[in-house]
Coordinates of C-alpha atoms and ligand atoms in Angstrom, one line a residue:
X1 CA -10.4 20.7 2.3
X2 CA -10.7 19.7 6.0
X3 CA -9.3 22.4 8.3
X4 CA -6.3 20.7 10.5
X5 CA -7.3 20.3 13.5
X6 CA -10.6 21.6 13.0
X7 CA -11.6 24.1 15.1
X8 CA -13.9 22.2 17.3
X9 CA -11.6 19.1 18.0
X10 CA -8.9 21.9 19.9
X11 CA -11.0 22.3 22.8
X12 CA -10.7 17.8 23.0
X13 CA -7.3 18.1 21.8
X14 CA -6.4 20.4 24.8
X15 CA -8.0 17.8 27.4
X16 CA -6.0 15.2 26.2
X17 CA -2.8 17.2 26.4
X18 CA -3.1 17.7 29.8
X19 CA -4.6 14.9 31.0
X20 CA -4.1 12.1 28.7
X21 CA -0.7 10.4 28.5
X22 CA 0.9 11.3 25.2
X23 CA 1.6 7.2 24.1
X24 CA -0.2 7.5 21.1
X25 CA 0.7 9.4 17.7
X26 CA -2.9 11.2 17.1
X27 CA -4.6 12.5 14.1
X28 CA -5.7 16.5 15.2
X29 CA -9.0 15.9 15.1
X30 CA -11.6 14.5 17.3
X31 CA -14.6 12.2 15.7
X32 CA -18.2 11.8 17.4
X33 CA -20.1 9.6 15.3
X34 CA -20.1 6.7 12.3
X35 CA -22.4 5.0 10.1
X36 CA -21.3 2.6 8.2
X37 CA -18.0 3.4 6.2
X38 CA -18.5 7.3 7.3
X39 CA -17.0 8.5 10.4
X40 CA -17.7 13.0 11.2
X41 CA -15.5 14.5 13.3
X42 CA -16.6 17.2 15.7
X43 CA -17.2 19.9 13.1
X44 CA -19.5 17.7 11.2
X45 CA -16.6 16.7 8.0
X46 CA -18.0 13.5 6.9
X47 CA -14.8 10.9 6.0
X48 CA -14.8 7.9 4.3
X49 CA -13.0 5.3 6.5
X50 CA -11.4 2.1 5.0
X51 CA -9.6 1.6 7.9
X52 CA -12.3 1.7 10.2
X53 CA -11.4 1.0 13.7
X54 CA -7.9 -0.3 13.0
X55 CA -9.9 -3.6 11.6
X56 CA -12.1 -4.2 14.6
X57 CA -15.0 -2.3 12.6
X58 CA -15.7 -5.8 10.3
X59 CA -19.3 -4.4 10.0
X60 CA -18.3 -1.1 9.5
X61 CA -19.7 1.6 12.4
X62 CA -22.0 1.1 14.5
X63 CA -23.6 -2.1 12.4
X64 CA -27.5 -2.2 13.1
X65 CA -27.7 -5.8 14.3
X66 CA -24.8 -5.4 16.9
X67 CA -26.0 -2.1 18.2
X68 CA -29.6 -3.8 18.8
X69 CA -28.0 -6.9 20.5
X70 CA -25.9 -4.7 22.6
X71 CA -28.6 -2.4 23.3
X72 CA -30.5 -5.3 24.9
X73 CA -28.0 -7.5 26.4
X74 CA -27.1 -4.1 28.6
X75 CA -30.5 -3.6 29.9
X76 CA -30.4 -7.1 31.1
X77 CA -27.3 -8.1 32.3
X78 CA -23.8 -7.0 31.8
X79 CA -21.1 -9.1 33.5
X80 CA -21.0 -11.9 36.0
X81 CA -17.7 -13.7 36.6
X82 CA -16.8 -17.1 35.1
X83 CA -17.9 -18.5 38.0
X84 CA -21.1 -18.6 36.5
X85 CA -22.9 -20.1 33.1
X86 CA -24.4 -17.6 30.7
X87 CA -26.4 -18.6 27.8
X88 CA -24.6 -16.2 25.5
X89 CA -21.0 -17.3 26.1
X90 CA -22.2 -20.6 25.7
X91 CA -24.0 -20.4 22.4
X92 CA -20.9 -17.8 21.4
X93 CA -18.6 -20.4 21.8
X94 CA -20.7 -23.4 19.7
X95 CA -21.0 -20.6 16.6
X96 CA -17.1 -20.2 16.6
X97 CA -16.5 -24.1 16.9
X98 CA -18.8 -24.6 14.3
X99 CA -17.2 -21.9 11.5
X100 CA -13.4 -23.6 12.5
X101 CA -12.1 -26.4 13.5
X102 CA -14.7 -27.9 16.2
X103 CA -12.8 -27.1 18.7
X104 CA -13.3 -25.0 22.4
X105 CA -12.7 -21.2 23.6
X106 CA -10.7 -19.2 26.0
X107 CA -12.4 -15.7 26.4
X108 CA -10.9 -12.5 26.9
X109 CA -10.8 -9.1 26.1
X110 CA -8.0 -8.2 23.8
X111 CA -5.6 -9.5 21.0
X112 CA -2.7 -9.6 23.5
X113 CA -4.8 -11.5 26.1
X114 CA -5.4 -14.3 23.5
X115 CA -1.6 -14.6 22.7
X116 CA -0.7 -14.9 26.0
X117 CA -3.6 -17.8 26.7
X118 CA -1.6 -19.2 23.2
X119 CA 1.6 -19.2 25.1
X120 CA 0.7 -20.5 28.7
X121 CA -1.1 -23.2 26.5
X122 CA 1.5 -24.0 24.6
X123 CA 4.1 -24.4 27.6
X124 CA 1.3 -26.0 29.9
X125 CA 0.6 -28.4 27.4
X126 CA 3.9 -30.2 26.0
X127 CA 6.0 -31.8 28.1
X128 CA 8.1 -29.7 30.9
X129 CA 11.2 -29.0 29.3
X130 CA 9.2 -27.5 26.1
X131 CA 9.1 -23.9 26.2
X132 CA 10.3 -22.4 23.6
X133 CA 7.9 -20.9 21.1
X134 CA 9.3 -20.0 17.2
X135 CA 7.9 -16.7 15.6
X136 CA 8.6 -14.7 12.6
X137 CA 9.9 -11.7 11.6
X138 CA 7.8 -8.8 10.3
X139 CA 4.9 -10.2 12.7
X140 CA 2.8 -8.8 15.1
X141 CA 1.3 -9.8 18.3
X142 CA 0.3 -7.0 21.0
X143 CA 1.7 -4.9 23.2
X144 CA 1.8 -7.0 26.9
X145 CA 5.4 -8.3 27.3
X146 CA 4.3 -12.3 26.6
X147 CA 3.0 -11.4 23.1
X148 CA 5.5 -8.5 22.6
X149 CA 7.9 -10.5 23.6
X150 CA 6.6 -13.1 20.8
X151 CA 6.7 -9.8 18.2
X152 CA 10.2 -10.2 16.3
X153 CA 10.3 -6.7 15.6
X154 CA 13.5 -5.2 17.4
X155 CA 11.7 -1.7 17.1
X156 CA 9.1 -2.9 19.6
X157 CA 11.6 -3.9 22.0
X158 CA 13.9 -0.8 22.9
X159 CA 14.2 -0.4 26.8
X160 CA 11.9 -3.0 28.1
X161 CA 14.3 -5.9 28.5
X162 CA 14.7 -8.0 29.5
X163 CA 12.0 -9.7 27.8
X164 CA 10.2 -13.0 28.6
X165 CA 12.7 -15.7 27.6
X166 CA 11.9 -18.7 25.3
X167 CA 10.8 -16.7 21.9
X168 CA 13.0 -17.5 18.4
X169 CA 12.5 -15.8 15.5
X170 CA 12.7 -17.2 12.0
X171 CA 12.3 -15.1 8.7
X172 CA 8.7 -14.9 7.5
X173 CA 8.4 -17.8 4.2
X174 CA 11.9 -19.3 5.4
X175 CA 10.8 -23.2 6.7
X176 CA 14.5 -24.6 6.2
X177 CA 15.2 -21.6 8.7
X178 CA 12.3 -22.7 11.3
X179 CA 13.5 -26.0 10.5
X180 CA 17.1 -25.1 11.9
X181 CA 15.7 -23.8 15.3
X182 CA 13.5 -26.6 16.2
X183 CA 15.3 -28.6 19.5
X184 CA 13.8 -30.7 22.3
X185 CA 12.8 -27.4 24.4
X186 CA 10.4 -26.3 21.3
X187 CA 7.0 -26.1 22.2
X188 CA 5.5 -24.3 19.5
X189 CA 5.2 -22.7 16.3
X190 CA 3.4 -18.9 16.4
X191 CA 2.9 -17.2 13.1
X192 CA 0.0 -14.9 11.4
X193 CA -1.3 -16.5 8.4
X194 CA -1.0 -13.0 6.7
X195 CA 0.9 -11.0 8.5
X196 CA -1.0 -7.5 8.7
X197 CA 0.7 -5.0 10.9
X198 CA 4.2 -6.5 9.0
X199 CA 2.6 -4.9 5.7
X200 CA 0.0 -8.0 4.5
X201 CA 2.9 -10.4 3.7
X202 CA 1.1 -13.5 2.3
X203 CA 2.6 -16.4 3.1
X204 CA 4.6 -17.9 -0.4
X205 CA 2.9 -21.4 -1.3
X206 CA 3.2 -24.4 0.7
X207 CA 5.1 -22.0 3.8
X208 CA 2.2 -23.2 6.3
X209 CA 1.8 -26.7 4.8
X210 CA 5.5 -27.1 5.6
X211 CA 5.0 -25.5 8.9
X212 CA 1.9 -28.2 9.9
X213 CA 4.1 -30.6 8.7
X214 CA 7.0 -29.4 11.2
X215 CA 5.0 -29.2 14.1
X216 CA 3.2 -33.0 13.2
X217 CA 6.4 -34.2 13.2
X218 CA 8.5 -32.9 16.2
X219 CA 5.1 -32.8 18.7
X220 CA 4.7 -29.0 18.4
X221 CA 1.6 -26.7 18.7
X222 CA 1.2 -25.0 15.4
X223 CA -1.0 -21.4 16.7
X224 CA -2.4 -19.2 14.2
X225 CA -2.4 -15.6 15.4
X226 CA -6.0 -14.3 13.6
X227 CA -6.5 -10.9 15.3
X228 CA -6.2 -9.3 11.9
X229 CA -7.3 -11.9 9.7
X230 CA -9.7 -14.2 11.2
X231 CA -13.5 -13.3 11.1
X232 CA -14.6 -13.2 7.7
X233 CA -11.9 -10.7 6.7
X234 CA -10.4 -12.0 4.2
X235 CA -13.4 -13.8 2.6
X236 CA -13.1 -17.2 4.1
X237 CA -14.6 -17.0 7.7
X238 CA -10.3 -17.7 8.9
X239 CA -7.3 -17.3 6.8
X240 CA -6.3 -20.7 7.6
X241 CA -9.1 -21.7 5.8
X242 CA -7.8 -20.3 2.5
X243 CA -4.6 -22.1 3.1
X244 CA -6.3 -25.3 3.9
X245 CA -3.9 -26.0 6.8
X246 CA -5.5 -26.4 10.3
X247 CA -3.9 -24.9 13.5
X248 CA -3.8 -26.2 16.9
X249 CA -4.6 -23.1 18.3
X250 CA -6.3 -19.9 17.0
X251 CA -6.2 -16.3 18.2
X252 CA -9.0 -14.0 17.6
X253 CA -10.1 -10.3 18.5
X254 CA -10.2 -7.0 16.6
X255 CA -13.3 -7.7 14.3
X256 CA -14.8 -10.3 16.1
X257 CA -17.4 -8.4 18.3
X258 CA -18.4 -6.1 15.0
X259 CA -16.5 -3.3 17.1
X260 CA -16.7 -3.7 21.2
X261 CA -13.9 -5.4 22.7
X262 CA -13.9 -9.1 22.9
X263 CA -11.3 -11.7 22.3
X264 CA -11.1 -15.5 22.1
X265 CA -8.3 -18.4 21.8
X266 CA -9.6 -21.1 20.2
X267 CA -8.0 -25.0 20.4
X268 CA -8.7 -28.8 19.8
X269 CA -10.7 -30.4 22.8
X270 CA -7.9 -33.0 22.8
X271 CA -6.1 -29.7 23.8
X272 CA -8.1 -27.2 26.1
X273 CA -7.5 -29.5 29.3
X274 CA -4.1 -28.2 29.6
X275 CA -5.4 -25.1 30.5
X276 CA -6.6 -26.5 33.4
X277 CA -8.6 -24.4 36.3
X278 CA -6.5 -22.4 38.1
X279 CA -4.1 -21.5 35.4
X280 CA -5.4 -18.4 33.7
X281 CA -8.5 -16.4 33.2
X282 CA -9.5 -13.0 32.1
X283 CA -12.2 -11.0 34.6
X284 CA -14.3 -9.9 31.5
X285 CA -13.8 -12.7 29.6
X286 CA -17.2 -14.0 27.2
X287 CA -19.2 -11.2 29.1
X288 CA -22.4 -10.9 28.1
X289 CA -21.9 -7.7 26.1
X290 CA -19.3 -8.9 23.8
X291 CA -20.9 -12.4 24.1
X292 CA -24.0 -10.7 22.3
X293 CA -22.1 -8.6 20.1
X294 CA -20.2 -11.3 18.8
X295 CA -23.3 -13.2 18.3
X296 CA -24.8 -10.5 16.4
X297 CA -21.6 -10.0 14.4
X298 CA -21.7 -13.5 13.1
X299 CA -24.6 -13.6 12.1
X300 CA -24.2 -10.6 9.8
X301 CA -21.9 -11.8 8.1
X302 CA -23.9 -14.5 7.2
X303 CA -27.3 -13.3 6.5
X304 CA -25.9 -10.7 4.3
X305 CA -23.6 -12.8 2.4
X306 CA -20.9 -10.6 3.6
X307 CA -18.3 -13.7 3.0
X308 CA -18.9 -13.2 -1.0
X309 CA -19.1 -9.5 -0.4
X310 CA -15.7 -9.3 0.8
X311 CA -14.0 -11.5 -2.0
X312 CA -15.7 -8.9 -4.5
X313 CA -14.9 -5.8 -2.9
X314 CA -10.9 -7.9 -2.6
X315 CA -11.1 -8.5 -6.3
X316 CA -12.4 -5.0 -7.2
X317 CA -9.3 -3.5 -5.7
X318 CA -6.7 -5.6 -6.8
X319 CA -7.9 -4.7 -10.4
X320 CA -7.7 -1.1 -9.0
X321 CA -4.5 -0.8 -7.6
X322 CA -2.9 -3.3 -10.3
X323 CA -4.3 -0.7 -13.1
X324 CA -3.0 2.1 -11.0
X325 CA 0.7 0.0 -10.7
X326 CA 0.7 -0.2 -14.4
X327 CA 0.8 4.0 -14.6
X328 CA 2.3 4.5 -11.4
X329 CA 6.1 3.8 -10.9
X330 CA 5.6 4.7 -7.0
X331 CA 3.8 1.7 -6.8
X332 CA 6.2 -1.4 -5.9
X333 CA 3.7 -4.0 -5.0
X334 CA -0.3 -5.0 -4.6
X335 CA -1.1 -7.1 -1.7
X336 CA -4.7 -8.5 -1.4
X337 CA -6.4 -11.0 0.3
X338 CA -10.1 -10.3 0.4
X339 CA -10.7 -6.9 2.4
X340 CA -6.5 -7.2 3.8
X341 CA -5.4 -4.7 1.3
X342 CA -1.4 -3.1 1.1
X343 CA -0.2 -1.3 -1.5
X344 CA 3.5 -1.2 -0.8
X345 CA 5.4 2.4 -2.2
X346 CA 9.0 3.1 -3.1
X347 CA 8.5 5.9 -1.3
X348 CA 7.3 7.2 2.9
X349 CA 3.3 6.6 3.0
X350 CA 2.6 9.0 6.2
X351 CA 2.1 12.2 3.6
X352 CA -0.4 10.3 1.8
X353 CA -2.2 9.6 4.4
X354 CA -2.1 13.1 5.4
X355 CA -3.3 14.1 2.1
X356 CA -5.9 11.6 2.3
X357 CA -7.3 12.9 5.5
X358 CA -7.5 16.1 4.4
X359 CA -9.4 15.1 1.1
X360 CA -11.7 13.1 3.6
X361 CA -10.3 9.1 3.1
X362 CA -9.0 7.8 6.0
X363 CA -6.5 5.1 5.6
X364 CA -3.1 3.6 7.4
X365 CA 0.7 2.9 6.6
X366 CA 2.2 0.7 8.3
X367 CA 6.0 -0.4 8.0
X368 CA 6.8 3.3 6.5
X369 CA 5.7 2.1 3.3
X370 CA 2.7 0.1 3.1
X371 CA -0.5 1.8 2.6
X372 CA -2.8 -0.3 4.4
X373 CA -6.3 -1.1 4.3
X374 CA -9.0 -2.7 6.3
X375 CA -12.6 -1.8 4.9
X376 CA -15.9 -2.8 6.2
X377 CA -17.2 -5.8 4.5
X378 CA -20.0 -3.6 4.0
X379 CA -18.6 -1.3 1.8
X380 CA -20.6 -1.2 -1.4
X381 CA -18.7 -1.1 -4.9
X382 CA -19.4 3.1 -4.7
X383 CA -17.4 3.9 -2.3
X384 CA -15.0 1.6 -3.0
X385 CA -14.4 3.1 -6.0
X386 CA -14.4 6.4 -4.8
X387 CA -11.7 5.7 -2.2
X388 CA -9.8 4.1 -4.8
X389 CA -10.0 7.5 -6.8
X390 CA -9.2 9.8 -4.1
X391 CA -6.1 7.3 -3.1
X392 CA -4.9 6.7 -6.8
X393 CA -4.9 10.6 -7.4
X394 CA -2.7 11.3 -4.3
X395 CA -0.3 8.8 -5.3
X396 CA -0.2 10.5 -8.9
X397 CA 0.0 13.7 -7.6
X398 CA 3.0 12.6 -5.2
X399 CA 4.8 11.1 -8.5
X400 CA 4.1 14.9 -9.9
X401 CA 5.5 16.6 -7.0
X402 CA 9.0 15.0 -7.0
Ligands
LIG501 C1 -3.8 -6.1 16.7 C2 -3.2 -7.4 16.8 C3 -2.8 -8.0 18.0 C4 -3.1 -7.2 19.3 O1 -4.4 -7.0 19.6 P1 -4.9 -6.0 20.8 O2 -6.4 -6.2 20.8 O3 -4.4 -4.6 20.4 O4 -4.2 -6.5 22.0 C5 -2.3 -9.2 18.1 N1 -2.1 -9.9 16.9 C6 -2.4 -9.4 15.7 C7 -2.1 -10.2 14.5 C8 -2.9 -8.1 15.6 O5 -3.1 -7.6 14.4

């Protein structure tokens, strides 16, 4: 059993308390290194992480290939301005197009930053007295007031109203209720494929048909927010791909430079002139670091067939927690799609997780009862298993201990 908080991650602990602002719940104990789907903490515990960087670890830590492209993009040059041409945003930019829709990219650094590109786009590009943007309840999209703003989730609200006007919110599978709140100032339609901080809510059959088919016919953007799921994550290089219905706009971040920060907001060219110069940009946005990186992560994924890998690894543990439902009455409901993984619980998920930790798996709940994970698509069938057994005991043992 892991000692809590080990004795070596006080002396860090004690840093951050006085000099760190306290906005973030924190696990008591500090990590220093990762490799693969291990992460060791500062007194050398080895974990096994299938939630590995809160899903920006795609290629699990530190994957070889990004680490070398990093390694020598930094020696060489590591930002200029968007005032200039580099080769690496440049060719980034052509790999995305080519895995989507063909289209062009906005970079920046962060999930948020690509929302709020989504919603100065979507204002900038419909007619004047459009504005208003329809998003859905349960959803997620980052933590600057634009995309918070965008996040129908009254519990990310409290005390910072007033909040940026023009944002509706429909229940999540409801399209008779987006239906209802489309009117001549709507602009445009906002909505995760799978919704992933919201619990990985998969969207009932034909909810995003109906939704391309809403926007087609009252002129509105349809925007795809992929932080979580885009990227090869869910075994298709984007959700929407699954669905087979194609956005007008794409969000990406989180995996997408195999672990350094990097974000992008893709759209049609028939699109991308709204944004026209002047209108946004992002200081580090497509720098040559995460350029490289997300290069590098790319192609990864496909040189080591990592699309298939994370359909298996998906398939593998449905069959494990859908066993473990059948024996397990704490066990509502199985989400899967690919490596976006809930397992929803009658009861709170936070002591699992605890219990987890201190048998050495680190995973997430999210939504109080949603145990939630995001492995590497690297993860081989081993550890998968084992992190399966370790997870399905503590759930038993919680049925045992009430
Ligand atoms: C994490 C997340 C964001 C915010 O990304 P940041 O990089 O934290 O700003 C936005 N949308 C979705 C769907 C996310 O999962």
């Amino acid at each position: 059993m892991v000692q809590v908080p080990t004795a070596r991650s006080q002396e860090t602990i004690a840093l951050f308390e006085k000099y760190v602002i306290p906005n973030y719940g924190r696990f008591p104990v500090s990590l220093t290194r990762g490799e693969g789907s291990f992460v060791w903490d500062s007194d050398d515990n080895r974990y096994l992480d299938l939630f590995p960087g809160w899903g920006c670890n795609l290629l699990g830590h530190c994957p070889p290939r990004v680490v070398e492209a990093v390694r020598e993009q930094v020696g060489r040059l590591i930002h200029v301005p968007n005032t200039w041409y580099t080769d690496a945003q440049g060719q980034w930019a052509r790999l995305l197009s080519e895995r989507s829709f063909g289209g062009q990219a906005f970079f920046c650094n962060s999930g948020t930053e690509a929302v709020e590109a989504a919603i100065k786009l979507a204002r900038l590009h419909t007619p004047k007295q459009r504005y208003k943007i329809i998003t859905f309840e349960g959803g997620f999209h980052g933590r600057t007031l634009g995309s918070t703003s965008a996040t129908a989730q009254p519990k990310y609200h409290e005390g910072l109203g007033p909040l940026v006007a023009g944002f509706v919110y429909a229940p999540y599978g409801n399209l008779d209720a987006v239906a209802a709140l489309i009117d001549d100032e709507t602009a445009a339609i906002l909505i995760e494929p799978i919704q992933g901080e919201g619990g990985i809510r998969i969207p009932p059959d034909g909810f995003l048909q109906g939704l391309r088919k809403l926007a087609d016919e009252h002129g509105l953007l349809l925007m795809f927010d992929e932080v979580q799921s885009g990227c090869g994550r869910t075994g298709d290089w984007f959700a929407y791909q699954r669905f087979g219905v194609v956005p007008d706009v794409m969000t990406l971040a989180k995996a997408l430079c195999g672990g350094i920060a990097g974000a992008a907001m893709l759209t049609t060219k028939e699109i991308a002139p709204s944004l026209r110069p002047g209108m946004h940009a992002a200081t580090f946005g497509g720098n040559p670091i995460a350029a490289s990186a997300g290069i590098a992560m790319l192609e990864t994924i496909e040189q080591e067939n990592l699309l298939d890998a994370a359909r298996k690894l998906g398939d593998l543990f449905r069959e494990r927690f859908l066993a473990l439902q059948q024996e397990c009455e704490l066990v509502r409901e199985v989400r899967v799609c690919g490596l976006m993984i809930g397992i929803e619980l009658v009861v709170e998920g936070a002591p699992l997780v605890q219990a987890c930790m201190e048998r050495r798996l680190l995973v997430n709940c999210t939504q109080g009862t949603v145990i939630r994970l995001l492995p590497a698509l690297t993860l081989t069938e081993e550890q998968a298993h084992e992190g399966c057994d370790i997870l399905a005991d503590v759930i038993q043992q919680q049925t045992v201990s009430e």
